[in-house]
PDB file of C-alpha atoms in Angstrom:
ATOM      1  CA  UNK Z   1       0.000   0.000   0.000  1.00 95.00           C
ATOM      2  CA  UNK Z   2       1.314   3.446  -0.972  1.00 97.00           C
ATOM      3  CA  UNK Z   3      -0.188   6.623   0.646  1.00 97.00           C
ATOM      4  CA  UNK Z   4       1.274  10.231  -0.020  1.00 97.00           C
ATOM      5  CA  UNK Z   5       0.594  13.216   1.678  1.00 98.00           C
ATOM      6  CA  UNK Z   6      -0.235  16.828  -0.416  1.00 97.00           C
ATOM      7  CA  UNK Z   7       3.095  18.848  -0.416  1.00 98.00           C
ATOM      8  CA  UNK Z   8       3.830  21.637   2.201  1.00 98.00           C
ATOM      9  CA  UNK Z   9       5.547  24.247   1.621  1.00 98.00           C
ATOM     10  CA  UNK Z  10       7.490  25.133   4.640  1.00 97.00           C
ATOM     11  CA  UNK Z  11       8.948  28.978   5.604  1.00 97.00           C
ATOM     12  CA  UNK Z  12      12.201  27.186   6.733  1.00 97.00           C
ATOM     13  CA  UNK Z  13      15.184  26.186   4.393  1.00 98.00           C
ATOM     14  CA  UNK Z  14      15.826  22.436   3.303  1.00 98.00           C
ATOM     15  CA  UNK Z  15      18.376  21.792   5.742  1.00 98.00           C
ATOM     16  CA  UNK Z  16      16.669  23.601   8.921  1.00 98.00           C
ATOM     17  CA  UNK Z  17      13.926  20.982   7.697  1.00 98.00           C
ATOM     18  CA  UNK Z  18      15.593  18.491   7.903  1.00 98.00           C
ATOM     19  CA  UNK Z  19      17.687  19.263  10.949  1.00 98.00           C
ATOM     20  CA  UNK Z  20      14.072  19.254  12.707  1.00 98.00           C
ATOM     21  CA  UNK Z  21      13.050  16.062  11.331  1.00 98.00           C
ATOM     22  CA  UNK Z  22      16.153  14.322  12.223  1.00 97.00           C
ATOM     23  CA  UNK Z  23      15.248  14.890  15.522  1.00 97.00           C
ATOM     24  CA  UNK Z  24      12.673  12.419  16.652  1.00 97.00           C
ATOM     25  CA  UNK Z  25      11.864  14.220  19.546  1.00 97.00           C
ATOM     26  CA  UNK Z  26      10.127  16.389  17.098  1.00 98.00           C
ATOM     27  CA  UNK Z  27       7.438  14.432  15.651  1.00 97.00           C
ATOM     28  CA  UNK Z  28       5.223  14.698  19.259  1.00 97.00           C
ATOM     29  CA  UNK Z  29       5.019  18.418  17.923  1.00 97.00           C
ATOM     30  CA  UNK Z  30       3.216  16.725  14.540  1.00 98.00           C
ATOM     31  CA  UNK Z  31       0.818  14.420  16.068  1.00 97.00           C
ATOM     32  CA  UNK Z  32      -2.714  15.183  15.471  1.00 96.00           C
ATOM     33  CA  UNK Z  33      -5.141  15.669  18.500  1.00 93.00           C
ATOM     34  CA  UNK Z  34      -6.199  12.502  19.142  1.00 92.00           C
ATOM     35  CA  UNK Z  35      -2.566  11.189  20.349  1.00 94.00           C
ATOM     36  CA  UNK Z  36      -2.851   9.148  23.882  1.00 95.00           C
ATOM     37  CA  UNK Z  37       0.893   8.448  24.214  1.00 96.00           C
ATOM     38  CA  UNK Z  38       4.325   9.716  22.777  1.00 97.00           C
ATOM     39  CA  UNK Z  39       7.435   8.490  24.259  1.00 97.00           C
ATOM     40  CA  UNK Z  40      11.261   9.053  22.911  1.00 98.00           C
ATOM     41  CA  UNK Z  41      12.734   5.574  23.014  1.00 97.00           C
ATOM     42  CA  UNK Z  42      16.698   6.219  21.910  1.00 95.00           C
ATOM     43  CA  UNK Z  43      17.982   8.900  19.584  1.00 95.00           C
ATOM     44  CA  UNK Z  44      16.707   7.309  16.484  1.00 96.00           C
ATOM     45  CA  UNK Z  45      13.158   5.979  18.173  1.00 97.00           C
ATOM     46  CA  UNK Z  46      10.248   6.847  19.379  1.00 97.00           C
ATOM     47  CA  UNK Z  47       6.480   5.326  20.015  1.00 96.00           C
ATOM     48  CA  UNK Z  48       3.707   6.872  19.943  1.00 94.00           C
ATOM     49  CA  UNK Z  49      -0.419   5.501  19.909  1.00 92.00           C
ATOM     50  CA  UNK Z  50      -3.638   7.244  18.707  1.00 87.00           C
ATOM     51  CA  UNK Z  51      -7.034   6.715  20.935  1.00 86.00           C
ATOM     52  CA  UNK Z  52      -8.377   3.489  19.574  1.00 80.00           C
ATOM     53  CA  UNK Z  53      -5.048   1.799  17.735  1.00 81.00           C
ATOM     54  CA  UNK Z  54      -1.841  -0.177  18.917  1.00 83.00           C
ATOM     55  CA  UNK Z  55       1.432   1.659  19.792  1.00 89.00           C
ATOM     56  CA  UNK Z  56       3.366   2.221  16.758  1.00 91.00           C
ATOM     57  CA  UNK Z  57       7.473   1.941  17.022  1.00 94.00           C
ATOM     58  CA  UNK Z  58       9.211   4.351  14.564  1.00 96.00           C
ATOM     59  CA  UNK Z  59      13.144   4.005  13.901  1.00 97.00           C
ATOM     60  CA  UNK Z  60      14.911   6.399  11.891  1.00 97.00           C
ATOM     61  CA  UNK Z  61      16.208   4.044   8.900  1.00 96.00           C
ATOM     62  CA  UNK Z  62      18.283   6.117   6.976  1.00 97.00           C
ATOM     63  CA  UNK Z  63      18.556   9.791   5.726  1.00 97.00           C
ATOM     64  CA  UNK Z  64      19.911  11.651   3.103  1.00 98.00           C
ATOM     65  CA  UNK Z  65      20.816  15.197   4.089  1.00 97.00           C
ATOM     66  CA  UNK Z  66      18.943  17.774   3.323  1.00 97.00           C
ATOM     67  CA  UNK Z  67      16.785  15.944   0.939  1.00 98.00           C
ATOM     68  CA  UNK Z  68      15.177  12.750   2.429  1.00 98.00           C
ATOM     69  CA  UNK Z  69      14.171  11.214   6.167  1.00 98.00           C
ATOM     70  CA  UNK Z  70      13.292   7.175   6.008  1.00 98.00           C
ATOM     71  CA  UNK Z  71      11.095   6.006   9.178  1.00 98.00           C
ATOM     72  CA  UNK Z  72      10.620   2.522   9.305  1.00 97.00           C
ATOM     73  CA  UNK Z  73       8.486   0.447  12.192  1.00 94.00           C
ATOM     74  CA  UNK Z  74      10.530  -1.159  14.378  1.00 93.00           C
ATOM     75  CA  UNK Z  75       9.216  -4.450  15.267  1.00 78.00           C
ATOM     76  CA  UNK Z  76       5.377  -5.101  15.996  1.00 72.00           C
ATOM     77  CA  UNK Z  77       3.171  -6.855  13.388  1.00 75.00           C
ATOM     78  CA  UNK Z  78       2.976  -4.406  10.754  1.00 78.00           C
ATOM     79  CA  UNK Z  79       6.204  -3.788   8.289  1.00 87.00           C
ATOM     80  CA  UNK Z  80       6.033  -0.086   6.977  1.00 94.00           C
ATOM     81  CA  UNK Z  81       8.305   3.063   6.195  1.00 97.00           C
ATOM     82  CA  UNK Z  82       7.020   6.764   6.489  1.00 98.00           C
ATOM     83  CA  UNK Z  83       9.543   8.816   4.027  1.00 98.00           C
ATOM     84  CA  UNK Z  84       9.854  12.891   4.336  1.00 98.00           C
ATOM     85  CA  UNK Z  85      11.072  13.885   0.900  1.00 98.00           C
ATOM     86  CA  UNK Z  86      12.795  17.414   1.185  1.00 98.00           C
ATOM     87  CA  UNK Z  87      12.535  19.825  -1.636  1.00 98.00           C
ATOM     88  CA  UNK Z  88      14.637  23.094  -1.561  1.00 98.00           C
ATOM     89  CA  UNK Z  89      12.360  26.151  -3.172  1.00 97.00           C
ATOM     90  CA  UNK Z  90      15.169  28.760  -1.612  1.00 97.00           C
ATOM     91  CA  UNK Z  91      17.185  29.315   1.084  1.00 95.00           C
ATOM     92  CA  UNK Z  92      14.218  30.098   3.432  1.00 96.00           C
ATOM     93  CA  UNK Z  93      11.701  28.158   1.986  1.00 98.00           C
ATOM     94  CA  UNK Z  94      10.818  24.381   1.248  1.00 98.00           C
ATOM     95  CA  UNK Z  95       8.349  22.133   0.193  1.00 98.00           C
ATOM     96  CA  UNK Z  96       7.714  18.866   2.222  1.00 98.00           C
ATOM     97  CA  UNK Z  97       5.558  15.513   0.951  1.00 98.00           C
ATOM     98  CA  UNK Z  98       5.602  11.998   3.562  1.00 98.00           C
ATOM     99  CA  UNK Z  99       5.365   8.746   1.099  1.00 98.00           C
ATOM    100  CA  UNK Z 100       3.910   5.696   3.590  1.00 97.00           C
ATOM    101  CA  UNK Z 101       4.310   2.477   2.015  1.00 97.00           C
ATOM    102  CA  UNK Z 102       3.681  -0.973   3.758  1.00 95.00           C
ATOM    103  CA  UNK Z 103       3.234  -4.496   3.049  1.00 91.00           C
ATOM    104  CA  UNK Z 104      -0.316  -5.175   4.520  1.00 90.00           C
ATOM    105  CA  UNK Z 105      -3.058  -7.928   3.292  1.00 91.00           C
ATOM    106  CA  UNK Z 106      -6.181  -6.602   1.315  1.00 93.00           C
ATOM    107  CA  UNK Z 107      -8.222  -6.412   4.357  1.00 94.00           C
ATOM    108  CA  UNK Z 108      -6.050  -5.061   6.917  1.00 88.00           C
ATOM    109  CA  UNK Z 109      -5.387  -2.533   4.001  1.00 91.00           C
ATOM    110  CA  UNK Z 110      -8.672  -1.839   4.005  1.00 93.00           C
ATOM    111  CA  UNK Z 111      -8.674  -1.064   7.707  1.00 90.00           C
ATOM    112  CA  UNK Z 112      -6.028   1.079   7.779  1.00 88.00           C
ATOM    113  CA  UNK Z 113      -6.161   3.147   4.723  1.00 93.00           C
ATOM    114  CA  UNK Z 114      -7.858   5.822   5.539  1.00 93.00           C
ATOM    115  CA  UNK Z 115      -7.046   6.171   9.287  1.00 90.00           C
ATOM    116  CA  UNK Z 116      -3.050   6.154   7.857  1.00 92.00           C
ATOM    117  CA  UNK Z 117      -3.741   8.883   5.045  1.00 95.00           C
ATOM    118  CA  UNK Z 118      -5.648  10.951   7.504  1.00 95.00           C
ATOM    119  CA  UNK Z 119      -2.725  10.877   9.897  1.00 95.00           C
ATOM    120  CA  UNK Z 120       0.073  11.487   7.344  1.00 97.00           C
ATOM    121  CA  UNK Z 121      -1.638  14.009   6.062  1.00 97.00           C
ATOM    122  CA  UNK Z 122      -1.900  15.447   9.507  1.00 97.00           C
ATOM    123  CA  UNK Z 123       1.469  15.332  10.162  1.00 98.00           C
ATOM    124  CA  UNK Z 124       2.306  17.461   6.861  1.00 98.00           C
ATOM    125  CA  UNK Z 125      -0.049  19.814   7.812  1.00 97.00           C
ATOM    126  CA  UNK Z 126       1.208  20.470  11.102  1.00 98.00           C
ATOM    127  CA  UNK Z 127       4.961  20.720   9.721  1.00 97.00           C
ATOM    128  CA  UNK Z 128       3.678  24.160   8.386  1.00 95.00           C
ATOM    129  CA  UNK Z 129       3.584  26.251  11.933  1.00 95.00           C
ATOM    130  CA  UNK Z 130       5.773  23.272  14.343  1.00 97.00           C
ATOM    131  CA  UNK Z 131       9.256  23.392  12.007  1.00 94.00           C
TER     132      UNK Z 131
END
């Protein structure tokens, strides 16, 4: 299954971007409302649950700086990454869409596609006043 967000466009340069979204401490600031639990795990972790769904472990899996941010689940029952693609529109300004791709069955897919697009789209909207 592959979900993308709509592009942001952020009042921040690509590399202050990404120097926020390197930090996973960050991401608590991009939850939506209904978030019942955020917790950093290491430097590269962190787990987080919405009311009504399992706690979700997210691992930073590789970057490429200042372009790209891979987040990849980090054990638990579903296998998915969350990528940040960083565009650069000048030096104080740049665009932001999350790619979430996973290898689910057709009904869990069915489940969880439009609670997942809701809340990646969420998180790109929020990148617009939190970065």
């Amino acid at each position: 299954m592959n979900l993308e967000s709509p592009k942001v466009t952020i009042p921040k340069s690509a590399e202050d971007t990404f120097t926020f979204l390197s930090d996973v401490k960050n991401f608590e600031k991009l939850m939506p409302e209904n978030i019942s639990k955020f917790e950093v795990l290491d430097n590269d972790k962190f787990l987080f649950a919405l009311k009504g769904m399992p706690e979700i472990v997210l691992k930073k899996k590789e970057s490429t700086p200042p372009n790209q941010i891979v987040l990849g689940a980090a054990g638990g029952k579903l296998d998915f990454s969350l990528t940040a693609n960083i565009t650069a529109i000048n030096h104080n300004t740049s665009d932001v869409k999350l790619h979430f791709d996973g290898e689910f069955n057709a009904m869990m897919a069915m489940m969880i596609k439009g609670p997942i697009n809701k809340f990646i789209e969420t998180l790109a909207s929020n990148m617009k006043t939190a970065v």
